[in-house]
Structure formats: structure tokens, C-alpha cells
Amino acid sequence: MTTQRPVVVYGASGFSGRLVAEFLREYNVPFIAAGRNRAKIEDVMKHVPGIETADYEIVEVGNTFDELVNLLRGTRVVCNTVGPFMYHGPTVIAAALKAGCHYLDISGEQTWIREVSEKWGEKFAERGLLAAPATAFMSAISDAAIRLCLETGAIDTIETVTLFKGIPTFGSTQTIFAVIQTDAHYLEQNRYKPWPRATRYDVAVPGYVESQLALAWGGFPQPVWFKNHPAVANVKSFGGLLDRQIMEGVAATEKMFEEQIRTLPKPEQEKKLAEMASAVQAGTPPRENAREQRTIDVVAGRGSTDYVQCVIFGTCCYRQTGLIQAFVAHSLVRSDPRKRGFASAAEAFGHRELLRILESHGLSKVKLNS
């Protein structure tokens, strides 16, 4: 392995990993496609559009701390796509810190975001490094939209809804089920408050006549990002799929977990949730279709007298994730982030810049009303 390629895509054989590779190729960023199975990575890379023009190499690596340190040493940034991150994230981020490289991932689990903030933020800041989990569609877009809303007036209360239509990948499905066991929190007067368990919420979404079903889904990262914000005191975030039948199934699973599984030992809880997730999605979904896989983010902001709403209509949530990862990695290769330590992509590289890059690729469009 050489050290001239500055970016590592860890989990390159996965659905999201290949999309990160696709956009890194577009940015002309040399990268290492890494994972546990070289043959699988080779097969996946062959199907990445235009990969023959990319500067990359494939490295087979185990998921132990020492192996990952050796992989990351001499590189600039790791794009970690191996979830659920509450299980697999600690080893990778520890290796990134030891190796002295920036850390990105595509997570969304609030419990993991809090761990990165509370355990790793200061350590990365001391080394002049960025730790930016949840650099992905499911949270980064609404985070950027929140910051856009804050420019319009005295806003202290935020609610966000993130929904997408599509087929969740194997990793996403495993994460959806894994977070059921965790305690979700929202932000009230800058303090974490627990969401009631196994509770469903009907939300009104612009562009749709019928109401949509959303869940707290582990709490989302936004309350963590704005925990110590000087203006924002209250944050609630919801999300889910633009498919009521699937969401009804997830809500029913949450209820069943509380009634039948939560009392079991932790390892048994994790085993049963993983088995249920595998029964729902065990394969790789097809490439996204822009006419079918739509997305929407709604951010509502309130102050004492001010109000603002930002709606972002988009398409292909996994392609958005691949682009965001590649944009941030490309930026880190060429310059330092605006903030070191624990930060969101919007904090580290600018919310307007993040939204602009998505719009330039035809993946989203912002509508702001105040």
C-alpha cells in the first residue's frame, strides 16, 4: 500500500461505500477502497461508473485497532461507512485518532453521536483533527437548513422532519433496528429530555396531501449538534420513510421490543434485533432512480415573534450521502476545516456550501419562507 492516496473509504464494498468512491472519482481524489473482503471490493469497484479513470487501490483489512491504524497512517481522512456505528464505530475512530487523520462517517444514531462528542471531540481538537459523524443525507441536510433558518431572525426553537422514499440498504436496516434499544432524546432549554418510547407521530409534509408517519428513530444528531448553541435552546427531530406501510411495521417492532425483548440481556437484545433486520433486508438494493427515490427535509424555526420554515426537496438519498462524503473529504484534502474536533459537516465547511453542492448536482432544491 502506498501513502500517496489521501482518502480511505472503509467499507467500500457496501452500497454507500461505492457511491462515495463514485463521487471521489468525480472530484479526482485518489483513494483507498478498504474492507474485509478484497474479492468483494474488486467486484463492487468494477461496477462503479467511470471507475477506470479513478486513481485508487484496493486494500483488504481486518477490523482490529492495529490493522486499521496501519491502514490509516499517512492518509488524510477516513470515510467510515460500516454500521451500525454504535457497534463498529469506536474501533475506527480510535484508529483514526492514533493515525492522525480526520474521521467522517455516515451514521445517524444519536447514542453514537453523543459518544463522539463527549469522548472524542476534545481529543481530536487537540490533534487539530475533525471528527464529523453523520456526514450523510439523513441529518446533514436538515442541519444545514437549520443554520440557514438561523440567519433570518431570532430563532430559539427548531423542529425537523427528514423523510425519504426508497429501499433501505442492509446497513441502514440494521441501524434502524439497532437504535430501537437506545434511549432517544430531544433538546429542551439546552438539556436532553427523553422521548417516550415506542411512540409514533403524524407529520404534515409540504408536497403531500396525506400526512406521513414519523418516529424519533433514536433521537437524531441535531440535538447533540445544538446542545451548547448560543441561540438555539430547543430541538426536536423526527424521520422515516415515505412509505406508511413500512413505517407501520417499524412502529410495531418498537412496540414489540418494549413488550417482549427489552427485559432480555443486552447481547440477546442485539441478536434478536439483528435477526429481525436481516429478515427485512438481506441484500443490496438496486441503484436509485431519481423519479422514484424522493426525499424531503422540513425545518420549522420559532422565536418569541419570529418564524421561518425551510423545505428541501430532493432525490436519491444515498447518492446525496455519497456526494456529501466526497465533498467533505475533497475539502479536507485541500484545506483545513472551519472547526476542529467534534463538528457537523455544515459547521466544518459551511451550510450554504453544502446545500450549493447538492443543488449543483440536481439532488436537492431549497425553499425558504419567513
mmCIF file of C-alpha atoms in Angstrom:
data_model
loop_
_atom_site.group_PDB
_atom_site.id
_atom_site.type_symbol
_atom_site.label_atom_id
_atom_site.label_comp_id
_atom_site.label_asym_id
_atom_site.label_seq_id
_atom_site.Cartn_x
_atom_site.Cartn_y
_atom_site.Cartn_z
ATOM 1 C CA MET A 1 0.000 0.000 0.000
ATOM 2 C CA THR A 2 1.253 3.468 -0.817
ATOM 3 C CA THR A 3 0.627 6.575 1.274
ATOM 4 C CA GLN A 4 0.047 8.913 -1.679
ATOM 5 C CA ARG A 5 -3.714 8.365 -1.708
ATOM 6 C CA PRO A 6 -5.107 10.677 0.982
ATOM 7 C CA VAL A 7 -8.617 9.225 1.462
ATOM 8 C CA VAL A 8 -9.689 5.827 2.763
ATOM 9 C CA VAL A 9 -13.197 4.552 2.068
ATOM 10 C CA TYR A 10 -13.679 1.947 4.777
ATOM 11 C CA GLY A 11 -16.496 -0.435 3.889
ATOM 12 C CA ALA A 12 -16.034 0.193 0.167
ATOM 13 C CA SER A 13 -17.970 -2.929 -0.836
ATOM 14 C CA GLY A 14 -21.194 -1.610 0.688
ATOM 15 C CA PHE A 15 -23.923 0.333 -1.105
ATOM 16 C CA SER A 16 -22.894 3.685 0.393
ATOM 17 C CA GLY A 17 -19.175 2.978 0.089
ATOM 18 C CA ARG A 18 -19.370 2.531 -3.666
ATOM 19 C CA LEU A 19 -21.240 5.838 -4.004
ATOM 20 C CA VAL A 20 -18.544 7.628 -2.010
ATOM 21 C CA ALA A 21 -15.997 6.108 -4.378
ATOM 22 C CA GLU A 22 -18.046 7.225 -7.382
ATOM 23 C CA PHE A 23 -18.025 10.862 -6.262
ATOM 24 C CA LEU A 24 -14.382 10.797 -5.155
ATOM 25 C CA ARG A 25 -13.619 9.762 -8.718
ATOM 26 C CA GLU A 26 -15.618 12.801 -9.900
ATOM 27 C CA TYR A 27 -13.544 15.061 -7.639
ATOM 28 C CA ASN A 28 -10.319 13.424 -8.899
ATOM 29 C CA VAL A 29 -9.372 12.493 -5.326
ATOM 30 C CA PRO A 30 -7.102 9.434 -5.083
ATOM 31 C CA PHE A 31 -8.461 6.934 -2.569
ATOM 32 C CA ILE A 32 -8.036 3.544 -0.968
ATOM 33 C CA ALA A 33 -11.048 1.224 -1.157
ATOM 34 C CA ALA A 34 -10.743 -0.825 2.029
ATOM 35 C CA GLY A 35 -12.686 -3.620 3.676
ATOM 36 C CA ARG A 36 -12.539 -7.171 4.954
ATOM 37 C CA ASN A 37 -13.047 -8.957 1.613
ATOM 38 C CA ARG A 38 -10.785 -7.994 -1.282
ATOM 39 C CA ALA A 39 -12.685 -10.075 -3.845
ATOM 40 C CA LYS A 40 -15.958 -8.402 -2.932
ATOM 41 C CA ILE A 41 -14.444 -4.920 -3.148
ATOM 42 C CA GLU A 42 -12.947 -5.740 -6.541
ATOM 43 C CA ASP A 43 -16.335 -6.881 -7.821
ATOM 44 C CA VAL A 44 -18.091 -3.778 -6.490
ATOM 45 C CA MET A 45 -15.493 -1.362 -7.861
ATOM 46 C CA LYS A 46 -15.881 -2.858 -11.351
ATOM 47 C CA HIS A 47 -19.481 -1.618 -11.355
ATOM 48 C CA VAL A 48 -18.752 1.977 -10.259
ATOM 49 C CA PRO A 49 -19.457 4.235 -13.270
ATOM 50 C CA GLY A 50 -16.233 5.607 -14.751
ATOM 51 C CA ILE A 51 -14.007 3.840 -12.202
ATOM 52 C CA GLU A 52 -11.420 3.129 -14.910
ATOM 53 C CA THR A 53 -10.438 6.814 -14.734
ATOM 54 C CA ALA A 54 -10.106 6.880 -10.930
ATOM 55 C CA ASP A 55 -6.819 6.783 -9.033
ATOM 56 C CA TYR A 56 -7.437 4.147 -6.389
ATOM 57 C CA GLU A 57 -6.203 0.922 -4.884
ATOM 58 C CA ILE A 58 -7.902 -1.889 -3.005
ATOM 59 C CA VAL A 59 -6.728 -2.980 0.423
ATOM 60 C CA GLU A 60 -8.082 -5.920 2.399
ATOM 61 C CA VAL A 61 -8.005 -5.178 6.117
ATOM 62 C CA GLY A 62 -9.483 -6.618 9.292
ATOM 63 C CA ASN A 63 -11.453 -4.518 11.735
ATOM 64 C CA THR A 64 -8.933 -4.653 14.567
ATOM 65 C CA PHE A 65 -7.431 -1.495 16.017
ATOM 66 C CA ASP A 66 -3.843 -2.244 14.962
ATOM 67 C CA GLU A 67 -4.791 -3.175 11.389
ATOM 68 C CA LEU A 68 -6.841 -0.021 10.997
ATOM 69 C CA VAL A 69 -4.063 2.173 12.404
ATOM 70 C CA ASN A 70 -1.665 0.709 9.845
ATOM 71 C CA LEU A 71 -4.211 1.310 7.090
ATOM 72 C CA LEU A 72 -4.855 4.938 8.050
ATOM 73 C CA ARG A 73 -1.324 6.026 8.898
ATOM 74 C CA GLY A 74 -0.139 8.542 6.312
ATOM 75 C CA THR A 75 -3.621 9.285 4.981
ATOM 76 C CA ARG A 76 -5.608 12.492 5.405
ATOM 77 C CA VAL A 77 -9.181 11.317 6.058
ATOM 78 C CA VAL A 78 -11.206 8.141 6.524
ATOM 79 C CA CYS A 79 -14.784 7.857 5.262
ATOM 80 C CA ASN A 80 -16.274 5.174 7.502
ATOM 81 C CA THR A 81 -19.367 3.522 6.003
ATOM 82 C CA VAL A 82 -19.512 0.453 8.276
ATOM 83 C CA GLY A 83 -22.526 0.496 10.602
ATOM 84 C CA PRO A 84 -24.297 0.238 12.911
ATOM 85 C CA PHE A 85 -21.792 2.724 14.258
ATOM 86 C CA MET A 86 -22.751 2.215 17.871
ATOM 87 C CA TYR A 87 -21.200 -1.245 17.414
ATOM 88 C CA HIS A 88 -18.419 -0.705 14.868
ATOM 89 C CA GLY A 89 -17.582 2.998 15.144
ATOM 90 C CA PRO A 90 -15.375 3.047 18.283
ATOM 91 C CA THR A 91 -12.550 0.973 16.796
ATOM 92 C CA VAL A 92 -12.391 3.013 13.594
ATOM 93 C CA ILE A 93 -12.446 6.428 15.259
ATOM 94 C CA ALA A 94 -9.823 5.340 17.786
ATOM 95 C CA ALA A 95 -7.607 4.179 14.939
ATOM 96 C CA ALA A 96 -8.128 7.463 13.075
ATOM 97 C CA LEU A 97 -7.022 9.457 16.107
ATOM 98 C CA LYS A 98 -3.956 7.255 16.606
ATOM 99 C CA ALA A 99 -3.053 7.521 12.928
ATOM 100 C CA GLY A 100 -3.619 11.289 12.897
ATOM 101 C CA CYS A 101 -6.305 11.508 10.223
ATOM 102 C CA HIS A 102 -9.721 13.180 10.040
ATOM 103 C CA TYR A 103 -12.773 10.999 10.701
ATOM 104 C CA LEU A 104 -16.074 11.018 8.778
ATOM 105 C CA ASP A 105 -18.940 8.553 8.889
ATOM 106 C CA ILE A 106 -22.494 8.134 7.578
ATOM 107 C CA SER A 107 -24.100 7.403 10.952
ATOM 108 C CA GLY A 108 -27.315 8.747 12.391
ATOM 109 C CA GLU A 109 -27.543 7.035 15.782
ATOM 110 C CA GLN A 110 -27.835 9.721 18.466
ATOM 111 C CA THR A 111 -26.188 7.489 21.064
ATOM 112 C CA TRP A 112 -23.093 7.246 18.821
ATOM 113 C CA ILE A 113 -23.084 10.967 18.010
ATOM 114 C CA ARG A 114 -23.101 11.733 21.731
ATOM 115 C CA GLU A 115 -20.222 9.322 22.277
ATOM 116 C CA VAL A 116 -18.161 11.041 19.594
ATOM 117 C CA SER A 117 -18.959 14.458 21.057
ATOM 118 C CA GLU A 118 -18.299 13.560 24.681
ATOM 119 C CA LYS A 119 -15.437 11.068 24.346
ATOM 120 C CA TRP A 120 -13.577 12.018 21.183
ATOM 121 C CA GLY A 121 -14.264 15.690 20.453
ATOM 122 C CA GLU A 122 -11.555 17.230 22.637
ATOM 123 C CA LYS A 123 -9.012 14.559 21.700
ATOM 124 C CA PHE A 124 -9.453 15.265 18.008
ATOM 125 C CA ALA A 125 -9.367 19.037 18.587
ATOM 126 C CA GLU A 126 -6.069 18.724 20.448
ATOM 127 C CA ARG A 127 -4.585 16.992 17.415
ATOM 128 C CA GLY A 128 -6.043 19.590 15.017
ATOM 129 C CA LEU A 129 -8.336 16.949 13.532
ATOM 130 C CA LEU A 130 -12.013 16.835 12.621
ATOM 131 C CA ALA A 131 -14.432 14.196 13.903
ATOM 132 C CA ALA A 132 -17.626 14.571 11.846
ATOM 133 C CA PRO A 133 -20.053 11.699 12.264
ATOM 134 C CA ALA A 134 -23.436 11.790 10.475
ATOM 135 C CA THR A 135 -21.938 13.334 7.357
ATOM 136 C CA ALA A 136 -24.838 11.920 5.383
ATOM 137 C CA PHE A 137 -28.245 12.744 3.968
ATOM 138 C CA MET A 138 -30.320 11.737 6.980
ATOM 139 C CA SER A 139 -29.048 14.559 9.195
ATOM 140 C CA ALA A 140 -26.548 16.778 7.388
ATOM 141 C CA ILE A 141 -29.161 18.325 5.084
ATOM 142 C CA SER A 142 -31.528 19.392 7.842
ATOM 143 C CA ASP A 143 -28.569 20.626 9.894
ATOM 144 C CA ALA A 144 -27.578 22.916 7.020
ATOM 145 C CA ALA A 145 -31.200 24.019 6.701
ATOM 146 C CA ILE A 146 -31.348 24.863 10.414
ATOM 147 C CA ARG A 147 -28.330 27.121 10.051
ATOM 148 C CA LEU A 148 -29.930 28.781 7.041
ATOM 149 C CA CYS A 149 -33.032 29.458 9.147
ATOM 150 C CA LEU A 150 -30.968 30.985 11.933
ATOM 151 C CA GLU A 151 -29.839 33.716 9.536
ATOM 152 C CA THR A 152 -33.416 35.024 9.194
ATOM 153 C CA GLY A 153 -34.298 36.096 12.733
ATOM 154 C CA ALA A 154 -34.277 35.429 16.464
ATOM 155 C CA ILE A 155 -34.955 31.671 16.376
ATOM 156 C CA ASP A 156 -34.574 29.555 19.504
ATOM 157 C CA THR A 157 -36.826 26.543 18.820
ATOM 158 C CA ILE A 158 -36.326 24.059 15.986
ATOM 159 C CA GLU A 159 -38.290 21.071 14.723
ATOM 160 C CA THR A 160 -37.054 18.936 11.830
ATOM 161 C CA VAL A 161 -38.576 16.139 9.776
ATOM 162 C CA THR A 162 -36.490 14.081 7.368
ATOM 163 C CA LEU A 163 -38.217 11.556 5.107
ATOM 164 C CA PHE A 164 -37.149 9.577 2.075
ATOM 165 C CA LYS A 165 -38.680 7.155 -0.372
ATOM 166 C CA GLY A 166 -36.533 4.199 -1.281
ATOM 167 C CA ILE A 167 -35.232 0.820 -0.249
ATOM 168 C CA PRO A 168 -33.036 0.955 2.881
ATOM 169 C CA THR A 169 -29.716 -0.831 2.462
ATOM 170 C CA PHE A 170 -28.665 -3.771 4.635
ATOM 171 C CA GLY A 171 -26.583 -1.446 6.824
ATOM 172 C CA SER A 172 -29.361 1.129 7.146
ATOM 173 C CA THR A 173 -31.872 -1.568 8.093
ATOM 174 C CA GLN A 174 -29.517 -2.976 10.724
ATOM 175 C CA THR A 175 -29.142 0.535 12.149
ATOM 176 C CA ILE A 176 -32.890 1.236 12.117
ATOM 177 C CA PHE A 177 -33.447 -1.836 14.250
ATOM 178 C CA ALA A 178 -30.338 -1.400 16.433
ATOM 179 C CA VAL A 179 -31.370 2.066 17.651
ATOM 180 C CA ILE A 180 -34.681 0.703 18.945
ATOM 181 C CA GLN A 181 -32.864 -0.420 22.088
ATOM 182 C CA THR A 182 -31.326 3.016 22.742
ATOM 183 C CA ASP A 183 -32.773 5.984 24.619
ATOM 184 C CA ALA A 184 -33.677 8.834 22.286
ATOM 185 C CA HIS A 185 -33.513 12.447 23.441
ATOM 186 C CA TYR A 186 -34.654 15.856 22.266
ATOM 187 C CA LEU A 187 -33.372 19.211 23.471
ATOM 188 C CA GLU A 188 -35.396 21.372 25.846
ATOM 189 C CA GLN A 189 -33.806 24.536 27.213
ATOM 190 C CA ASN A 190 -30.399 23.116 26.284
ATOM 191 C CA ARG A 191 -30.973 19.940 28.286
ATOM 192 C CA TYR A 192 -31.541 16.447 26.974
ATOM 193 C CA LYS A 193 -35.057 15.140 27.564
ATOM 194 C CA PRO A 194 -36.060 11.522 26.808
ATOM 195 C CA TRP A 195 -38.556 10.800 24.058
ATOM 196 C CA PRO A 196 -41.403 8.492 25.123
ATOM 197 C CA ARG A 197 -40.643 5.011 23.878
ATOM 198 C CA ALA A 198 -42.480 3.271 21.041
ATOM 199 C CA THR A 199 -44.405 6.412 20.092
ATOM 200 C CA ARG A 200 -45.463 7.337 16.564
ATOM 201 C CA TYR A 201 -46.042 10.822 15.198
ATOM 202 C CA ASP A 202 -48.165 12.009 12.280
ATOM 203 C CA VAL A 203 -46.493 14.888 10.481
ATOM 204 C CA ALA A 204 -47.710 17.270 7.780
ATOM 205 C CA VAL A 205 -45.223 17.475 4.911
ATOM 206 C CA PRO A 206 -45.321 20.034 2.055
ATOM 207 C CA GLY A 207 -45.929 18.439 -1.314
ATOM 208 C CA TYR A 208 -48.036 15.587 0.066
ATOM 209 C CA VAL A 209 -51.783 15.527 0.687
ATOM 210 C CA GLU A 210 -51.738 12.651 3.161
ATOM 211 C CA SER A 211 -49.960 13.015 6.496
ATOM 212 C CA GLN A 212 -46.790 10.975 6.936
ATOM 213 C CA LEU A 213 -45.791 8.699 9.806
ATOM 214 C CA ALA A 214 -42.527 9.601 11.537
ATOM 215 C CA LEU A 215 -40.583 8.262 14.518
ATOM 216 C CA ALA A 216 -37.975 9.664 16.881
ATOM 217 C CA TRP A 217 -35.659 6.925 15.490
ATOM 218 C CA GLY A 218 -33.009 7.077 18.179
ATOM 219 C CA GLY A 219 -33.210 10.851 18.552
ATOM 220 C CA PHE A 220 -31.138 12.028 15.550
ATOM 221 C CA PRO A 221 -27.890 14.063 15.799
ATOM 222 C CA GLN A 222 -29.398 17.575 15.699
ATOM 223 C CA PRO A 223 -29.997 17.881 19.476
ATOM 224 C CA VAL A 224 -26.327 16.988 20.029
ATOM 225 C CA TRP A 225 -25.024 19.473 17.458
ATOM 226 C CA PHE A 226 -27.052 22.309 19.032
ATOM 227 C CA LYS A 227 -26.658 21.294 22.675
ATOM 228 C CA ASN A 228 -24.471 24.298 23.505
ATOM 229 C CA HIS A 229 -25.594 26.694 20.781
ATOM 230 C CA PRO A 230 -25.844 30.326 21.983
ATOM 231 C CA ALA A 231 -29.233 30.926 20.314
ATOM 232 C CA VAL A 232 -30.962 27.547 19.951
ATOM 233 C CA ALA A 233 -32.475 26.088 23.125
ATOM 234 C CA ASN A 234 -34.999 23.524 21.888
ATOM 235 C CA VAL A 235 -34.621 20.889 19.145
ATOM 236 C CA LYS A 236 -36.889 18.014 18.150
ATOM 237 C CA SER A 237 -36.139 15.802 15.159
ATOM 238 C CA PHE A 238 -38.282 13.126 13.529
ATOM 239 C CA GLY A 239 -37.785 10.951 10.486
ATOM 240 C CA GLY A 240 -38.634 7.890 8.486
ATOM 241 C CA LEU A 241 -39.633 6.586 5.093
ATOM 242 C CA LEU A 242 -42.222 7.997 2.730
ATOM 243 C CA ASP A 243 -43.971 4.629 2.904
ATOM 244 C CA ARG A 244 -46.612 4.357 5.582
ATOM 245 C CA GLN A 245 -46.772 0.565 5.416
ATOM 246 C CA ILE A 246 -43.065 0.187 6.164
ATOM 247 C CA MET A 247 -43.261 2.762 8.942
ATOM 248 C CA GLU A 248 -46.228 0.965 10.491
ATOM 249 C CA GLY A 249 -44.049 -2.134 10.581
ATOM 250 C CA VAL A 250 -41.161 -0.325 12.261
ATOM 251 C CA ALA A 251 -43.532 1.235 14.822
ATOM 252 C CA ALA A 252 -44.974 -2.214 15.554
ATOM 253 C CA THR A 253 -41.448 -3.576 16.032
ATOM 254 C CA GLU A 254 -40.673 -0.814 18.532
ATOM 255 C CA LYS A 255 -43.783 -1.726 20.496
ATOM 256 C CA MET A 256 -42.929 -5.435 20.398
ATOM 257 C CA PHE A 257 -39.404 -4.682 21.589
ATOM 258 C CA GLU A 258 -40.718 -2.860 24.656
ATOM 259 C CA GLU A 259 -43.167 -5.638 25.462
ATOM 260 C CA GLN A 260 -41.092 -8.723 24.713
ATOM 261 C CA ILE A 261 -37.384 -8.000 24.277
ATOM 262 C CA ARG A 262 -36.193 -5.096 26.457
ATOM 263 C CA THR A 263 -36.100 -7.255 29.581
ATOM 264 C CA LEU A 264 -33.617 -9.676 27.964
ATOM 265 C CA PRO A 265 -29.838 -9.398 28.481
ATOM 266 C CA LYS A 266 -28.162 -6.846 26.202
ATOM 267 C CA PRO A 267 -26.434 -9.375 23.904
ATOM 268 C CA GLU A 268 -29.736 -11.176 23.395
ATOM 269 C CA GLN A 269 -31.469 -7.891 22.577
ATOM 270 C CA GLU A 270 -28.862 -7.087 19.925
ATOM 271 C CA LYS A 271 -29.061 -10.590 18.448
ATOM 272 C CA LYS A 272 -32.831 -10.536 18.086
ATOM 273 C CA LEU A 273 -32.849 -7.038 16.571
ATOM 274 C CA ALA A 274 -30.167 -8.024 14.052
ATOM 275 C CA GLU A 275 -32.156 -11.118 13.086
ATOM 276 C CA MET A 276 -35.308 -9.062 12.550
ATOM 277 C CA ALA A 277 -33.365 -6.549 10.440
ATOM 278 C CA SER A 278 -31.859 -9.306 8.272
ATOM 279 C CA ALA A 279 -35.327 -10.730 7.676
ATOM 280 C CA VAL A 280 -36.424 -7.344 6.324
ATOM 281 C CA GLN A 281 -33.371 -6.551 4.159
ATOM 282 C CA ALA A 282 -30.601 -9.057 3.497
ATOM 283 C CA GLY A 283 -29.439 -7.970 0.039
ATOM 284 C CA THR A 284 -28.231 -4.967 -1.921
ATOM 285 C CA PRO A 285 -30.964 -2.707 -3.312
ATOM 286 C CA PRO A 286 -30.858 -1.560 -6.948
ATOM 287 C CA ARG A 287 -29.287 1.730 -7.980
ATOM 288 C CA GLU A 288 -31.538 4.668 -7.106
ATOM 289 C CA ASN A 289 -33.958 6.167 -9.616
ATOM 290 C CA ALA A 290 -34.424 9.940 -9.386
ATOM 291 C CA ARG A 291 -38.067 9.645 -10.477
ATOM 292 C CA GLU A 292 -38.850 7.293 -7.615
ATOM 293 C CA GLN A 293 -36.483 7.805 -4.683
ATOM 294 C CA ARG A 294 -37.597 11.246 -3.485
ATOM 295 C CA THR A 295 -36.517 12.979 -0.256
ATOM 296 C CA ILE A 296 -37.787 15.866 1.814
ATOM 297 C CA ASP A 297 -36.439 17.813 4.774
ATOM 298 C CA VAL A 298 -38.651 20.243 6.662
ATOM 299 C CA VAL A 299 -37.233 22.618 9.272
ATOM 300 C CA ALA A 300 -39.559 24.865 11.269
ATOM 301 C CA GLY A 301 -38.000 27.560 13.445
ATOM 302 C CA ARG A 302 -39.692 29.703 16.069
ATOM 303 C CA GLY A 303 -38.687 32.553 18.296
ATOM 304 C CA SER A 304 -40.876 34.711 20.517
ATOM 305 C CA THR A 305 -42.184 36.577 17.476
ATOM 306 C CA ASP A 306 -40.164 35.250 14.540
ATOM 307 C CA TYR A 307 -40.947 32.219 12.408
ATOM 308 C CA VAL A 308 -39.197 30.548 9.482
ATOM 309 C CA GLN A 309 -39.656 27.363 7.502
ATOM 310 C CA CYS A 310 -37.122 25.759 5.201
ATOM 311 C CA VAL A 311 -38.147 22.890 2.929
ATOM 312 C CA ILE A 312 -35.592 20.957 0.903
ATOM 313 C CA PHE A 313 -36.987 18.776 -1.849
ATOM 314 C CA GLY A 314 -34.548 16.196 -3.109
ATOM 315 C CA THR A 315 -33.978 12.845 -4.689
ATOM 316 C CA CYS A 316 -31.769 9.767 -4.184
ATOM 317 C CA CYS A 317 -30.785 9.932 -0.506
ATOM 318 C CA TYR A 318 -27.843 7.530 -0.857
ATOM 319 C CA ARG A 319 -26.401 9.493 -3.767
ATOM 320 C CA GLN A 320 -26.695 12.604 -1.593
ATOM 321 C CA THR A 321 -24.715 10.802 1.096
ATOM 322 C CA GLY A 322 -22.009 9.754 -1.370
ATOM 323 C CA LEU A 323 -21.691 13.319 -2.665
ATOM 324 C CA ILE A 324 -21.572 14.878 0.813
ATOM 325 C CA GLN A 325 -18.847 12.461 1.920
ATOM 326 C CA ALA A 326 -16.785 13.082 -1.201
ATOM 327 C CA PHE A 327 -17.215 16.865 -0.991
ATOM 328 C CA VAL A 328 -16.076 16.938 2.642
ATOM 329 C CA ALA A 329 -13.183 14.531 2.023
ATOM 330 C CA HIS A 330 -12.100 16.575 -1.014
ATOM 331 C CA SER A 331 -12.231 19.737 1.111
ATOM 332 C CA LEU A 332 -10.156 18.148 3.886
ATOM 333 C CA VAL A 333 -7.502 17.028 1.431
ATOM 334 C CA ARG A 334 -7.052 20.608 0.221
ATOM 335 C CA SER A 335 -7.696 22.776 3.267
ATOM 336 C CA ASP A 336 -8.358 22.821 6.977
ATOM 337 C CA PRO A 337 -11.942 22.732 8.302
ATOM 338 C CA ARG A 338 -13.536 25.803 9.853
ATOM 339 C CA LYS A 339 -13.878 23.875 13.101
ATOM 340 C CA ARG A 340 -11.786 21.085 14.572
ATOM 341 C CA GLY A 341 -12.798 18.380 16.999
ATOM 342 C CA PHE A 342 -16.434 17.291 17.017
ATOM 343 C CA ALA A 343 -18.484 19.126 14.393
ATOM 344 C CA SER A 344 -21.134 18.623 11.771
ATOM 345 C CA ALA A 345 -20.309 18.913 8.081
ATOM 346 C CA ALA A 346 -22.180 22.227 7.916
ATOM 347 C CA GLU A 347 -20.194 23.621 10.860
ATOM 348 C CA ALA A 348 -16.890 22.472 9.417
ATOM 349 C CA PHE A 349 -17.418 23.511 5.781
ATOM 350 C CA GLY A 350 -20.369 25.897 5.657
ATOM 351 C CA HIS A 351 -24.087 25.225 5.391
ATOM 352 C CA ARG A 352 -24.526 27.262 2.231
ATOM 353 C CA GLU A 353 -21.600 25.468 0.602
ATOM 354 C CA LEU A 354 -23.099 22.089 1.476
ATOM 355 C CA LEU A 355 -26.529 22.979 0.091
ATOM 356 C CA ARG A 356 -24.995 24.550 -3.013
ATOM 357 C CA ILE A 357 -23.046 21.416 -3.922
ATOM 358 C CA LEU A 358 -26.200 19.292 -3.689
ATOM 359 C CA GLU A 359 -28.173 21.719 -5.832
ATOM 360 C CA SER A 360 -25.379 21.848 -8.413
ATOM 361 C CA HIS A 361 -25.747 18.089 -8.891
ATOM 362 C CA GLY A 362 -29.530 18.280 -9.172
ATOM 363 C CA LEU A 363 -30.043 16.309 -5.960
ATOM 364 C CA SER A 364 -31.908 18.921 -3.904
ATOM 365 C CA LYS A 365 -33.567 22.322 -4.002
ATOM 366 C CA VAL A 366 -34.104 24.748 -1.116
ATOM 367 C CA LYS A 367 -37.290 26.732 -0.466
ATOM 368 C CA LEU A 368 -37.136 29.224 2.406
ATOM 369 C CA ASN A 369 -40.198 31.004 3.820
ATOM 370 C CA SER A 370 -40.114 33.503 6.671
#
